[in-house]
mmCIF file of C-alpha atoms and ligand atoms in Angstrom:
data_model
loop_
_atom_site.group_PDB
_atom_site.id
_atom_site.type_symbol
_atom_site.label_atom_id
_atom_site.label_comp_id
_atom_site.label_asym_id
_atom_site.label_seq_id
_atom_site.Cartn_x
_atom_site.Cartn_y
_atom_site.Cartn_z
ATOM 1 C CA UNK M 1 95.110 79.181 104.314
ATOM 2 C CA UNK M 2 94.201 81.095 101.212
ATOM 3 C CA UNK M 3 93.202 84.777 101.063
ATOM 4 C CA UNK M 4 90.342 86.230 99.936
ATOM 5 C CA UNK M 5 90.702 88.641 97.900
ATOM 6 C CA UNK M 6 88.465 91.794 98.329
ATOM 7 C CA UNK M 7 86.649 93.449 96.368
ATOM 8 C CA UNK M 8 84.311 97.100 97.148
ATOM 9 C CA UNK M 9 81.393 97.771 95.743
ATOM 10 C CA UNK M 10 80.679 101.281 95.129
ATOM 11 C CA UNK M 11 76.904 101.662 94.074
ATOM 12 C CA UNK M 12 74.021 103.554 95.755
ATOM 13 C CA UNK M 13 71.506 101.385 94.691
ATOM 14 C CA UNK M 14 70.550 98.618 97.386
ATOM 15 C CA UNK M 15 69.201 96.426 95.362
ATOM 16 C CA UNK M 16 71.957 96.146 92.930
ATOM 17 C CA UNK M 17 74.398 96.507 96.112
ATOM 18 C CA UNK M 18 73.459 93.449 97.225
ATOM 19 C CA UNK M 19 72.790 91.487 94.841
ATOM 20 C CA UNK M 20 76.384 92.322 93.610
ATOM 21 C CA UNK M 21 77.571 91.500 97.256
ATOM 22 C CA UNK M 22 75.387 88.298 97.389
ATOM 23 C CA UNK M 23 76.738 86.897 94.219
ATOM 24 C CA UNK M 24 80.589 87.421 95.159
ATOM 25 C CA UNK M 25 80.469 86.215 98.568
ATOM 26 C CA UNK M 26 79.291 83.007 96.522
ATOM 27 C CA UNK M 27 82.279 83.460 94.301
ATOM 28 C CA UNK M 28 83.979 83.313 97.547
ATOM 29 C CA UNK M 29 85.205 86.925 97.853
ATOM 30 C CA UNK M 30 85.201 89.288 101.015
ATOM 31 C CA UNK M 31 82.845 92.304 100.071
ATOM 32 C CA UNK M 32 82.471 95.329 101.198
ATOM 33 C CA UNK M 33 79.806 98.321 100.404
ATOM 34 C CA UNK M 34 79.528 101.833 100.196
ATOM 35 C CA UNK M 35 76.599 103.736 98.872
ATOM 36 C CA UNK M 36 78.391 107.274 97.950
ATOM 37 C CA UNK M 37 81.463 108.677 96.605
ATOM 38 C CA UNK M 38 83.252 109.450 99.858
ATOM 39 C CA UNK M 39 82.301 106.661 101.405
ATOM 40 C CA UNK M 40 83.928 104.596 98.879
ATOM 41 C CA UNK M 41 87.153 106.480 99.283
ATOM 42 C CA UNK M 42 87.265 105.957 102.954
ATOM 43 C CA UNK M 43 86.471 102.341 102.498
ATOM 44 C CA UNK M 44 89.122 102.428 99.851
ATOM 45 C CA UNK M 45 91.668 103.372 102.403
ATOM 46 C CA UNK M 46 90.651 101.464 105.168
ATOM 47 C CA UNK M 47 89.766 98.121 104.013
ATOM 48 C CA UNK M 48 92.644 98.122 100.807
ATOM 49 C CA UNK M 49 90.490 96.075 98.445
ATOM 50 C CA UNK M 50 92.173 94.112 95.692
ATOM 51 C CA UNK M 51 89.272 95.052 92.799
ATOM 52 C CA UNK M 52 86.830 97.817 92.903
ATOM 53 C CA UNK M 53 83.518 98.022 91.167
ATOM 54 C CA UNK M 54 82.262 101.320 90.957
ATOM 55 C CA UNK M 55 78.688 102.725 89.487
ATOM 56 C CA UNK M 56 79.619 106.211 87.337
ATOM 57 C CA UNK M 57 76.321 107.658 89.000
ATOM 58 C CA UNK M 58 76.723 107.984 92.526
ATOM 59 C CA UNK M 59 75.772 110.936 95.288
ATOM 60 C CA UNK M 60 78.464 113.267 96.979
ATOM 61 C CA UNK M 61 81.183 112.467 94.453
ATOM 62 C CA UNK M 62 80.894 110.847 91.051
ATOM 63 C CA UNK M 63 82.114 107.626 89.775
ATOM 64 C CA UNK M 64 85.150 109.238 87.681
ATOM 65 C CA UNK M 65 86.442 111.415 90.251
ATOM 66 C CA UNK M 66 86.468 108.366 92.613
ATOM 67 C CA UNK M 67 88.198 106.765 90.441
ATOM 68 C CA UNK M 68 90.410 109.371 89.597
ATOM 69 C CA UNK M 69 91.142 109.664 93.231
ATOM 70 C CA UNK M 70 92.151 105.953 93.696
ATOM 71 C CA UNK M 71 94.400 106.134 90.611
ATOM 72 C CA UNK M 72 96.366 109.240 92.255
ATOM 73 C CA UNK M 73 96.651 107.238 95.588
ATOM 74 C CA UNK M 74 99.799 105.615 96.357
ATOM 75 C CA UNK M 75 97.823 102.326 97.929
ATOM 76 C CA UNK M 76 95.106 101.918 95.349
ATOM 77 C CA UNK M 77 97.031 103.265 92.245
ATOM 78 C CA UNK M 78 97.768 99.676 90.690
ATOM 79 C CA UNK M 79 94.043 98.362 91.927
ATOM 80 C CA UNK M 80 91.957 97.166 89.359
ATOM 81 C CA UNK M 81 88.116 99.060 88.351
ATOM 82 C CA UNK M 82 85.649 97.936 86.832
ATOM 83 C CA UNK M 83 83.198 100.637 86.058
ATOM 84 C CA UNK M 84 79.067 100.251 86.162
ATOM 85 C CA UNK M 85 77.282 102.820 83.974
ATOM 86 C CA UNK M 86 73.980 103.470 82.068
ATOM 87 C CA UNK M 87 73.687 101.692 78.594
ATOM 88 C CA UNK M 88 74.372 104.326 75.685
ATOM 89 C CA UNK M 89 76.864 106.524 77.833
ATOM 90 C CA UNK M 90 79.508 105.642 75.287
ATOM 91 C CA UNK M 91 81.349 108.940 76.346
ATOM 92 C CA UNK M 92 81.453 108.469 79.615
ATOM 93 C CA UNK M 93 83.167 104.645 78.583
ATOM 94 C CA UNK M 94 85.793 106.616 76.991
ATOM 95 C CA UNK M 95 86.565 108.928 80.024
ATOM 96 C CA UNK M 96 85.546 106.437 82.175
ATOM 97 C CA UNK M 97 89.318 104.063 80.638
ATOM 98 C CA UNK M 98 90.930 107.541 80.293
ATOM 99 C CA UNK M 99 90.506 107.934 84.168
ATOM 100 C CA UNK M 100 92.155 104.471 84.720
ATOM 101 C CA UNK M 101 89.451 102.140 84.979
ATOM 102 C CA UNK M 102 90.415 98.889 83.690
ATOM 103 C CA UNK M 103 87.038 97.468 82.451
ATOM 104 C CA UNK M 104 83.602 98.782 82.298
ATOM 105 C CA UNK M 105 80.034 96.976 82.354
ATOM 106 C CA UNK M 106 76.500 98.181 81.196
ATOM 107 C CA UNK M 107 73.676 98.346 83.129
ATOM 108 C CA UNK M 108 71.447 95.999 83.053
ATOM 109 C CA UNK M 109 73.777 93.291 83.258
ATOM 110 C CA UNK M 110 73.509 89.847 83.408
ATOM 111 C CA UNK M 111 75.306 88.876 87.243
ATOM 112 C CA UNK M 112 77.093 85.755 85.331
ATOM 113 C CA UNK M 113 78.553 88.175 82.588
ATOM 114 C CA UNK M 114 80.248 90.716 85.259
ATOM 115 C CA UNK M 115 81.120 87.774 87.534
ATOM 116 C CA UNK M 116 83.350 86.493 84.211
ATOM 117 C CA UNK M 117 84.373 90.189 83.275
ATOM 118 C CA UNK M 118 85.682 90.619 87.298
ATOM 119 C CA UNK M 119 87.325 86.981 87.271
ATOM 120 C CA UNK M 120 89.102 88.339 83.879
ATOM 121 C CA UNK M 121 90.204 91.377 85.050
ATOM 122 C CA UNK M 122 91.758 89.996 88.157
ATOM 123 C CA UNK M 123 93.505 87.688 86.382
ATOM 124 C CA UNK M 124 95.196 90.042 84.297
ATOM 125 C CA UNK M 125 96.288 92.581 86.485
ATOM 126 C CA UNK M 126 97.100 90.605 89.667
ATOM 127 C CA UNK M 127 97.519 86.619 88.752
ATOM 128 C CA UNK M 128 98.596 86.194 91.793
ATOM 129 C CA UNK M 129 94.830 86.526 93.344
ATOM 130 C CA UNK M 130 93.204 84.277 90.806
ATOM 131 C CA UNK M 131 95.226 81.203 91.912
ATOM 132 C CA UNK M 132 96.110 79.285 94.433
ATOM 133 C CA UNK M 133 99.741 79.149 93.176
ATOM 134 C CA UNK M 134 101.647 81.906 92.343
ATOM 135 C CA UNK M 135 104.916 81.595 90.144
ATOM 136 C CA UNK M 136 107.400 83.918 88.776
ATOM 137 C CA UNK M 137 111.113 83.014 86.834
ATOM 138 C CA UNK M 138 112.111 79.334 88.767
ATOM 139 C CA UNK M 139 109.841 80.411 92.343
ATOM 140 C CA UNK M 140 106.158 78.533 93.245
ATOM 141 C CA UNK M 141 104.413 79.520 96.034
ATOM 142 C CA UNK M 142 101.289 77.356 96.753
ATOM 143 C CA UNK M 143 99.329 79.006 98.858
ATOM 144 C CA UNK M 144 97.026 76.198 99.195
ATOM 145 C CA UNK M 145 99.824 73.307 100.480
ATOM 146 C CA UNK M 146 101.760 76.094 101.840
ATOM 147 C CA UNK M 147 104.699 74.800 99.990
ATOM 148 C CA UNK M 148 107.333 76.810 98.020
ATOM 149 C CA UNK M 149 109.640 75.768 95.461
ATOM 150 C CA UNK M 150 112.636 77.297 93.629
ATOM 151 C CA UNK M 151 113.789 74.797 90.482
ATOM 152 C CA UNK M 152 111.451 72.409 91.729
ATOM 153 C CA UNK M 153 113.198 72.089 95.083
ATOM 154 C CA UNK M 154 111.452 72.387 98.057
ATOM 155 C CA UNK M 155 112.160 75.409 100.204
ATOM 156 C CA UNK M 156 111.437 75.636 103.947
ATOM 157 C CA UNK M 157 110.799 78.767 105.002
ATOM 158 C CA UNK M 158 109.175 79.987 108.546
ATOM 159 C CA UNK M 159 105.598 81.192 108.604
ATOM 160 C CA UNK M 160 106.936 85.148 108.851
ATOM 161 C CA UNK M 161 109.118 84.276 105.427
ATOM 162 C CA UNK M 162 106.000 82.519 103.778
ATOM 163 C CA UNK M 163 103.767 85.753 104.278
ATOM 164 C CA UNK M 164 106.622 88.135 102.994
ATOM 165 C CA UNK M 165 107.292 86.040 100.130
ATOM 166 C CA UNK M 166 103.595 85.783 99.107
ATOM 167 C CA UNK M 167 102.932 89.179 99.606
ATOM 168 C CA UNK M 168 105.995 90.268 97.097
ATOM 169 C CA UNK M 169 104.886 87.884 94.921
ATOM 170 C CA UNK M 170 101.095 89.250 94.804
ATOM 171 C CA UNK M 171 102.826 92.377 93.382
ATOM 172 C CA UNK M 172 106.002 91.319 91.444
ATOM 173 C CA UNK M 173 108.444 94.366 90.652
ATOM 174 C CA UNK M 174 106.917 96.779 93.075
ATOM 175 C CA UNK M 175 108.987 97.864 95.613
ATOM 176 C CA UNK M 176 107.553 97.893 99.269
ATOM 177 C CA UNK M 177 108.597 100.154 101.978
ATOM 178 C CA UNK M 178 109.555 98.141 105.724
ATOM 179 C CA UNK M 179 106.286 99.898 107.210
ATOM 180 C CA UNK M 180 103.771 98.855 104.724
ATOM 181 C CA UNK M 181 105.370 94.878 105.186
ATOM 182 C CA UNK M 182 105.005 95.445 108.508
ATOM 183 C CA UNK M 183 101.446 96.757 107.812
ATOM 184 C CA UNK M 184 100.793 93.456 105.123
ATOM 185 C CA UNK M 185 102.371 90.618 107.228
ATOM 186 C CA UNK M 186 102.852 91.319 110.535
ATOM 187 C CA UNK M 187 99.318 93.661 111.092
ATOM 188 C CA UNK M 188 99.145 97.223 111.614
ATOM 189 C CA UNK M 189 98.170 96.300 115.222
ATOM 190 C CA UNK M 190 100.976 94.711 116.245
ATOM 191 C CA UNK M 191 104.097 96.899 117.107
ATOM 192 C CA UNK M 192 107.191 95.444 115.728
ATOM 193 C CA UNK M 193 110.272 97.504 114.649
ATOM 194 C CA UNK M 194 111.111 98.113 111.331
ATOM 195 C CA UNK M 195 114.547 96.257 111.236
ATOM 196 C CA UNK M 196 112.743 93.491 112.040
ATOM 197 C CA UNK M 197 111.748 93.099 108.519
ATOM 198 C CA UNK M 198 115.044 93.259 107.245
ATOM 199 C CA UNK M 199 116.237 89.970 110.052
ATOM 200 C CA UNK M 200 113.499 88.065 108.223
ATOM 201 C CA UNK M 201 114.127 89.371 104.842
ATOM 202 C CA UNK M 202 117.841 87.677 105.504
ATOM 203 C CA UNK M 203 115.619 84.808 106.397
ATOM 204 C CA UNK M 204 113.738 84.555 103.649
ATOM 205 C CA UNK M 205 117.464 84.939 101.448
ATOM 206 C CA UNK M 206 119.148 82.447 102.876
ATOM 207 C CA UNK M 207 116.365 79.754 102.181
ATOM 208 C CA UNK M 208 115.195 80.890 98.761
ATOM 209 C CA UNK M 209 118.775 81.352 97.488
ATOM 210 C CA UNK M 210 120.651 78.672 99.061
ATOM 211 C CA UNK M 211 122.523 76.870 95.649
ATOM 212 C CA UNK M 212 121.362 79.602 93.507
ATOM 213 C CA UNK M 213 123.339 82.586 92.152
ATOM 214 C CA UNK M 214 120.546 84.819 91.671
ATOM 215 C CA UNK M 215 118.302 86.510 94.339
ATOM 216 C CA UNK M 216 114.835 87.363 93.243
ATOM 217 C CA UNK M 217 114.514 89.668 96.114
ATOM 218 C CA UNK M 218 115.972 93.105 95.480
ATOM 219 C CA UNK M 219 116.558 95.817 97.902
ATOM 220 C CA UNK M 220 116.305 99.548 97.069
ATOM 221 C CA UNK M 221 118.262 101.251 99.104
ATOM 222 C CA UNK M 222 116.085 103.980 101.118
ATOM 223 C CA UNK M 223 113.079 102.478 99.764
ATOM 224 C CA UNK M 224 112.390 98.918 100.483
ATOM 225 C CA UNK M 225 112.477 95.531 98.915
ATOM 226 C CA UNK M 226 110.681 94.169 95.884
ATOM 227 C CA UNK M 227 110.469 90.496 94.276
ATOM 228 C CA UNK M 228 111.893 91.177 91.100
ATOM 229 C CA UNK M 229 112.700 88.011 88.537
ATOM 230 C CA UNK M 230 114.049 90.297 85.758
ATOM 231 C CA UNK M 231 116.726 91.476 87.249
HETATM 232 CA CA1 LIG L 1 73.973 104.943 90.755
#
């Protein structure tokens, strides 16, 4: 069971929308659209995409301020943009990566050229999503087998543990409060307390650590838990 990762496109033209959408469903993506400025924020919020491409030139709110607005967001602060503009705005490039978009594409563009420039930048900023495996100091996770190792051992953990473990490894050193693993793993539908997390962080200890001195997961107190390999 792999997931998807998901990316919104932010771009009031329909044609362009969908060809965009078109293409990365192909790539095997879940896409969403939204044809404004707020709209992409809301979509932003609700549907917590791992890579947004945004058009600079959009109705209701512009590209920059959108992205401004996911930079200053707790949620979307760390997720990768790519930005669409006009060819010869070479200032707006500049503000445009001063804002905190991570890559930025001219339009026209060739659909095989952003596909590579998307795969590139999600690669870089979350490895984790480009793979099937995902590995960090002496920890795999194969998300495709479903198998984990630490030092090459196998590890058996429950399905709860697997989901907590691959979500903290999607996002190594960032520290996760017990409502927004309930949120990842468990569904925001689903009422479960919040101590919960902490029985099957214990869990997840226990099997990941047992014959090991070190233990990748780290709780800050007050705050949550991270996976953190550098101590
Ligand atoms: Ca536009």
């Amino acid at each position: 069971m792999q997931m998807n990762p998901h990316v919104l496109i932010v771009e009031d033209e329909e044609p362009i929308a969908q060809l965009l959408k078109y293409n990365l469903e192909k790539e095997g993506y879940r896409v969403s659209v939204a044809g404004d400025g707020e709209e992409a924020l809301l979509l932003a919020d609700e549907g917590k995409p791992d890579l947004v491409v945004l058009d600079w030139m959009l109705p209701k709110l512009a590209g920059i301020e959108v992205c401004r607005r996911l930079r200053s967001a707790r949620d979307s602060r760390n997720t990768p943009i790519v930005m669409l503009t006009a060819r010869g705005e070479e200032g707006d490039r500049i503000r445009g990566l001063d804002t905190g978009a991570d890559d930025y594409v001219v339009k026209p563009f060739q659909m095989s050229e952003l596909l590579a420039r998307l795969r590139a930048v999600m690669r870089r900023i979350r490895p984790a999503l480009a793979d099937d495996k995902i590995a960090a100091g002496d920890v795999t996770l194969d998300r495709g087998s479903h198998r984990v190792k630490r030092a090459g051992k196998d590890v058996h953990l429950g399905p709860t543990e697997f989901r907590l473990l691959e979500y903290l490894m999607q996002h190594p050193g960032r520290v996760f409060s017990r409502e927004q693993l309930l949120d990842a793993v468990w569904g925001s539908e689903v009422y479960v307390e919040a101590r919960t997390v902490d029985v099957h962080i214990g869990r997840l200890r226990r099997a990941l650590n047992a014959g090991h001195d070190f233990d990748p997961i780290r709780t800050v107190r007050s705050a949550g838990y991270s996976f953190d390999v550098d101590g």
